Amino acid sequence: MRTDRFQHPDHYLMDELLTEEHKLIRETVRAWVKKELSPIIEDYAQRAEFPRHIIQGLGEIGAFGPSLPAEYGCGGMDQISYGIIMQELERCDSGIRSTASVQGSLVMYPIYKYGSEEQRRKYLPKLASGEWMGCFGLTEPDHGSNPGGMTTNFKDMGDHYLLNGAKMWISNAPFADVAVVWAKNEAGKIHGIIVERGMEGFSTPETHNKWSLRASATGELVFDNVKVPKENLLPNISGLKGPLGCLDSARYGIAWGAIGAAMDCYDSAKNYAMERIQFDKPIAGFQLTQKKLAEMLTEITKAQLLTWRLGVLKNEDRASTAQISMAKRNNVQMALEVAREARQIHGGMGITGEYPIMRHMMNLESVVTYEGTHDIHLLITGMDITGISAFR
Ligand code: TGC
Ligand code: FAD
């Protein structure tokens, strides 16, 4: 493993828009990543294994639910801080950012936003520290982009609920202690239920043979007549707007995270181009290499500006679903294109684990699909422009 020499590009002096606290958070997370993650990530990705021993460290740097209130053991930070943490984690690996953003935005957020006070106090502190890990079950084998069609269901049995069905493609599932599961009641209304590992009839088989997000654990959630206590229902939400509201928060984190992956590819490509000699000069001296680097930096800079502004709107509680969609879609596609260009600059070395490029590129193939595919986000923007849904 090469030494992690990463330095972020800041062509438009974006650092001047950050507070001292933002910069301190960034430096803390970056230093932790360089020490704890960079030396091991390639190995874990090659072995298709999630490095579980880092969970405690992720909790200690405040990566789990950073913008939820401190009274529940969370960070109480602003939304830009949350974004910066996701950026720094995904700078190392999208799978590590996934673990953190699922925990914070898709497990802790719904418990905080839709849960009872008892549920908040029972789950949030343990999830914030990493003592417990969580996952989010929305997608099903036959319902991905169209989660409203879900068939997972629960029946009211008087003193408990009986849950049946299956979820697929669930990040963190193989090791999660708790799952926030979206299911329909007998009236066909969607509700969130907290399912705990160990409940009879609940299993979480791991999904193998992924070429993407190999350092993140993915699995299914299978519910076979699972008896769930009534107090595990999230009382303050019903309907598809429950899970979709959580997705806004996670998609926002991904918009920041994808910039991290792009910056890492750019930084590696720039360094490689300066050092690699062909035809008796650094390849950075050829116009075609400079075109690639210039376009990469331009796109990263545009994404940084878009996302910083989105963070300001989010801090003011004014960021709309469509604005978040646009940033998620733009930034992930941008990162994929940057990764592909960076791969070219690294020549044959670009396909090896000596450099992070291929790992980022393969990871981003999941990121462009999960949390709403590239095309679904285009249609969300289209609906925002026209007021007409093109989904059906
Ligand atoms: P539609 O009729 O548009 O909406 C249904 C209800 O939801 C409301 N709503 C929202 N509420 C809060 N936040 C949002 N972002 C919302 N978007 C919509 C809407 O107002 C409506 O409310 P009401 O009161 O009228 O009932 O729903 P639709 O069935 O037409 O679907 C719309 C569509 C396609 C945009 C949506 O279903 C969608 O986003 N599909 C993509 C699915 C998706 O993103 N799945 C993600 C699964 S989780 C995941 O991938 C985690 S990856 C984890 C990792 O990082 O590792
Ligand atoms: P489909 O919905 O079948 O889409 C297939 C193709 O059809 C796509 O190109 C799509 O854009 C297109 N398409 C679909 N509908 C339309 C339309 N109306 N108009 C135009 N094109 C359309 N889900 C969770 O709930 N929790 C998780 O933690 C989670 N983690 C994940 C981790 C990984 C590694 C992956 C790969 C996925 C994860 N997902 C998770 C699921 C993810 O959200 C879905 O894969 C995603 O929403 C797309 O659903 P799908 O794969 O079923 O594709």
PDB file of C-alpha atoms and ligand atoms in Angstrom, residues 98 102 106 135-146 167-172 210 212-213 216 218 365-366 369-376 379 390-392, ligand 2:
ATOM      1  CA  SER A  98     -22.315   3.782   2.973  1.00  0.00           C
ATOM      2  CA  VAL A 102     -27.024   4.247   6.383  1.00  0.00           C
ATOM      3  CA  LEU A 106     -31.472   5.844   7.305  1.00  0.00           C
ATOM      4  CA  CYS A 135     -29.723  -1.156   8.435  1.00  0.00           C
ATOM      5  CA  PHE A 136     -32.628   0.214   6.375  1.00  0.00           C
ATOM      6  CA  GLY A 137     -35.002  -2.120   4.573  1.00  0.00           C
ATOM      7  CA  LEU A 138     -36.961  -0.507   1.765  1.00  0.00           C
ATOM      8  CA  THR A 139     -35.982  -2.252  -1.503  1.00  0.00           C
ATOM      9  CA  GLU A 140     -37.528  -5.627  -2.330  1.00  0.00           C
ATOM     10  CA  PRO A 141     -36.706  -8.163  -5.046  1.00  0.00           C
ATOM     11  CA  ASP A 142     -39.620  -6.912  -7.177  1.00  0.00           C
ATOM     12  CA  HIS A 143     -39.725  -3.285  -5.997  1.00  0.00           C
ATOM     13  CA  GLY A 144     -36.593  -1.174  -6.365  1.00  0.00           C
ATOM     14  CA  SER A 145     -37.279   2.174  -8.057  1.00  0.00           C
ATOM     15  CA  ASN A 146     -40.950   1.751  -7.182  1.00  0.00           C
ATOM     16  CA  LYS A 167     -35.972  -7.029   1.505  1.00  0.00           C
ATOM     17  CA  MET A 168     -33.007  -7.142  -0.860  1.00  0.00           C
ATOM     18  CA  TRP A 169     -29.782  -5.200  -1.393  1.00  0.00           C
ATOM     19  CA  ILE A 170     -29.597  -4.013   2.203  1.00  0.00           C
ATOM     20  CA  SER A 171     -26.340  -2.336   3.269  1.00  0.00           C
ATOM     21  CA  ASN A 172     -25.066  -3.408   6.724  1.00  0.00           C
ATOM     22  CA  LYS A 210     -20.322  -8.177  -5.832  1.00  0.00           C
ATOM     23  CA  SER A 212     -18.712  -3.123  -6.364  1.00  0.00           C
ATOM     24  CA  LEU A 213     -18.730  -1.909  -2.743  1.00  0.00           C
ATOM     25  CA  SER A 216     -19.298  -2.958   2.485  1.00  0.00           C
ATOM     26  CA  THR A 218     -24.804  -6.194   1.715  1.00  0.00           C
ATOM     27  CA  GLU A 365     -21.404   1.896 -10.173  1.00  0.00           C
ATOM     28  CA  SER A 366     -23.465   1.074  -7.070  1.00  0.00           C
ATOM     29  CA  THR A 369     -27.886   3.121  -8.747  1.00  0.00           C
ATOM     30  CA  TYR A 370     -28.734   3.126  -5.053  1.00  0.00           C
ATOM     31  CA  GLU A 371     -30.699   5.851  -3.281  1.00  0.00           C
ATOM     32  CA  GLY A 372     -32.527   6.379  -6.580  1.00  0.00           C
ATOM     33  CA  THR A 373     -30.946   5.584  -9.938  1.00  0.00           C
ATOM     34  CA  HIS A 374     -29.415   8.214 -12.210  1.00  0.00           C
ATOM     35  CA  ASP A 375     -32.544   8.169 -14.371  1.00  0.00           C
ATOM     36  CA  ILE A 376     -34.982   8.282 -11.444  1.00  0.00           C
ATOM     37  CA  LEU A 379     -37.295  12.232 -13.620  1.00  0.00           C
ATOM     38  CA  ALA A 390     -43.147  10.605 -15.825  1.00  0.00           C
ATOM     39  CA  PHE A 391     -42.678   7.599 -13.511  1.00  0.00           C
ATOM     40  CA  ARG A 392     -45.792   5.747 -14.626  1.00  0.00           C
TER      41      ARG A 392
HETATM   42  P1  FAD B   2     -34.911  -1.199 -10.961  1.00  0.00           P
HETATM   43  O1  FAD B   2     -35.848  -0.339 -10.220  1.00  0.00           O
HETATM   44  O2  FAD B   2     -35.388  -2.504 -11.454  1.00  0.00           O
HETATM   45  O3  FAD B   2     -34.347  -0.344 -12.199  1.00  0.00           O
HETATM   46  C1  FAD B   2     -33.673  -0.974 -13.313  1.00  0.00           C
HETATM   47  C2  FAD B   2     -33.488   0.096 -14.383  1.00  0.00           C
HETATM   48  O4  FAD B   2     -34.771   0.573 -14.810  1.00  0.00           O
HETATM   49  C3  FAD B   2     -32.721   1.326 -13.878  1.00  0.00           C
HETATM   50  O5  FAD B   2     -31.872   1.796 -14.884  1.00  0.00           O
HETATM   51  C4  FAD B   2     -33.825   2.351 -13.625  1.00  0.00           C
HETATM   52  O6  FAD B   2     -33.378   3.689 -13.751  1.00  0.00           O
HETATM   53  C5  FAD B   2     -34.827   1.990 -14.717  1.00  0.00           C
HETATM   54  N1  FAD B   2     -36.183   2.421 -14.375  1.00  0.00           N
HETATM   55  C6  FAD B   2     -36.988   1.978 -13.369  1.00  0.00           C
HETATM   56  N2  FAD B   2     -38.140   2.640 -13.346  1.00  0.00           N
HETATM   57  C7  FAD B   2     -38.073   3.565 -14.345  1.00  0.00           C
HETATM   58  C8  FAD B   2     -38.942   4.589 -14.813  1.00  0.00           C
HETATM   59  N3  FAD B   2     -40.138   4.831 -14.227  1.00  0.00           N
HETATM   60  N4  FAD B   2     -38.535   5.342 -15.848  1.00  0.00           N
HETATM   61  C9  FAD B   2     -37.326   5.144 -16.419  1.00  0.00           C
HETATM   62  N5  FAD B   2     -36.444   4.195 -16.021  1.00  0.00           N
HETATM   63  C10 FAD B   2     -36.825   3.426 -15.000  1.00  0.00           C
HETATM   64  N6  FAD B   2     -31.964  -0.492  -0.708  1.00  0.00           N
HETATM   65  C11 FAD B   2     -32.393  -0.376   0.564  1.00  0.00           C
HETATM   66  O7  FAD B   2     -33.592  -0.314   0.826  1.00  0.00           O
HETATM   67  N7  FAD B   2     -31.504  -0.303   1.602  1.00  0.00           N
HETATM   68  C12 FAD B   2     -30.167  -0.382   1.407  1.00  0.00           C
HETATM   69  O8  FAD B   2     -29.398  -0.293   2.368  1.00  0.00           O
HETATM   70  C13 FAD B   2     -29.683  -0.545   0.076  1.00  0.00           C
HETATM   71  N8  FAD B   2     -28.354  -0.699  -0.155  1.00  0.00           N
HETATM   72  C14 FAD B   2     -27.928  -1.007  -1.410  1.00  0.00           C
HETATM   73  C15 FAD B   2     -26.588  -1.366  -1.610  1.00  0.00           C
HETATM   74  C16 FAD B   2     -26.156  -1.733  -2.877  1.00  0.00           C
HETATM   75  C17 FAD B   2     -24.737  -2.172  -3.076  1.00  0.00           C
HETATM   76  C18 FAD B   2     -27.052  -1.700  -3.983  1.00  0.00           C
HETATM   77  C19 FAD B   2     -26.589  -2.064  -5.372  1.00  0.00           C
HETATM   78  C20 FAD B   2     -28.361  -1.347  -3.785  1.00  0.00           C
HETATM   79  C21 FAD B   2     -28.836  -1.021  -2.502  1.00  0.00           C
HETATM   80  N9  FAD B   2     -30.189  -0.758  -2.260  1.00  0.00           N
HETATM   81  C22 FAD B   2     -30.637  -0.590  -0.981  1.00  0.00           C
HETATM   82  C23 FAD B   2     -31.166  -0.872  -3.338  1.00  0.00           C
HETATM   83  C24 FAD B   2     -31.192   0.295  -4.304  1.00  0.00           C
HETATM   84  O9  FAD B   2     -31.813   1.397  -3.743  1.00  0.00           O
HETATM   85  C25 FAD B   2     -31.885  -0.170  -5.588  1.00  0.00           C
HETATM   86  O10 FAD B   2     -30.984  -1.031  -6.252  1.00  0.00           O
HETATM   87  C26 FAD B   2     -32.298   0.984  -6.470  1.00  0.00           C
HETATM   88  O11 FAD B   2     -33.318   1.751  -5.875  1.00  0.00           O
HETATM   89  C27 FAD B   2     -32.772   0.515  -7.848  1.00  0.00           C
HETATM   90  O12 FAD B   2     -33.670  -0.545  -7.746  1.00  0.00           O
HETATM   91  P2  FAD B   2     -33.435  -1.886  -8.619  1.00  0.00           P
HETATM   92  O13 FAD B   2     -32.049  -2.323  -8.433  1.00  0.00           O
HETATM   93  O14 FAD B   2     -34.527  -2.812  -8.291  1.00  0.00           O
HETATM   94  O15 FAD B   2     -33.550  -1.419 -10.130  1.00  0.00           O
END
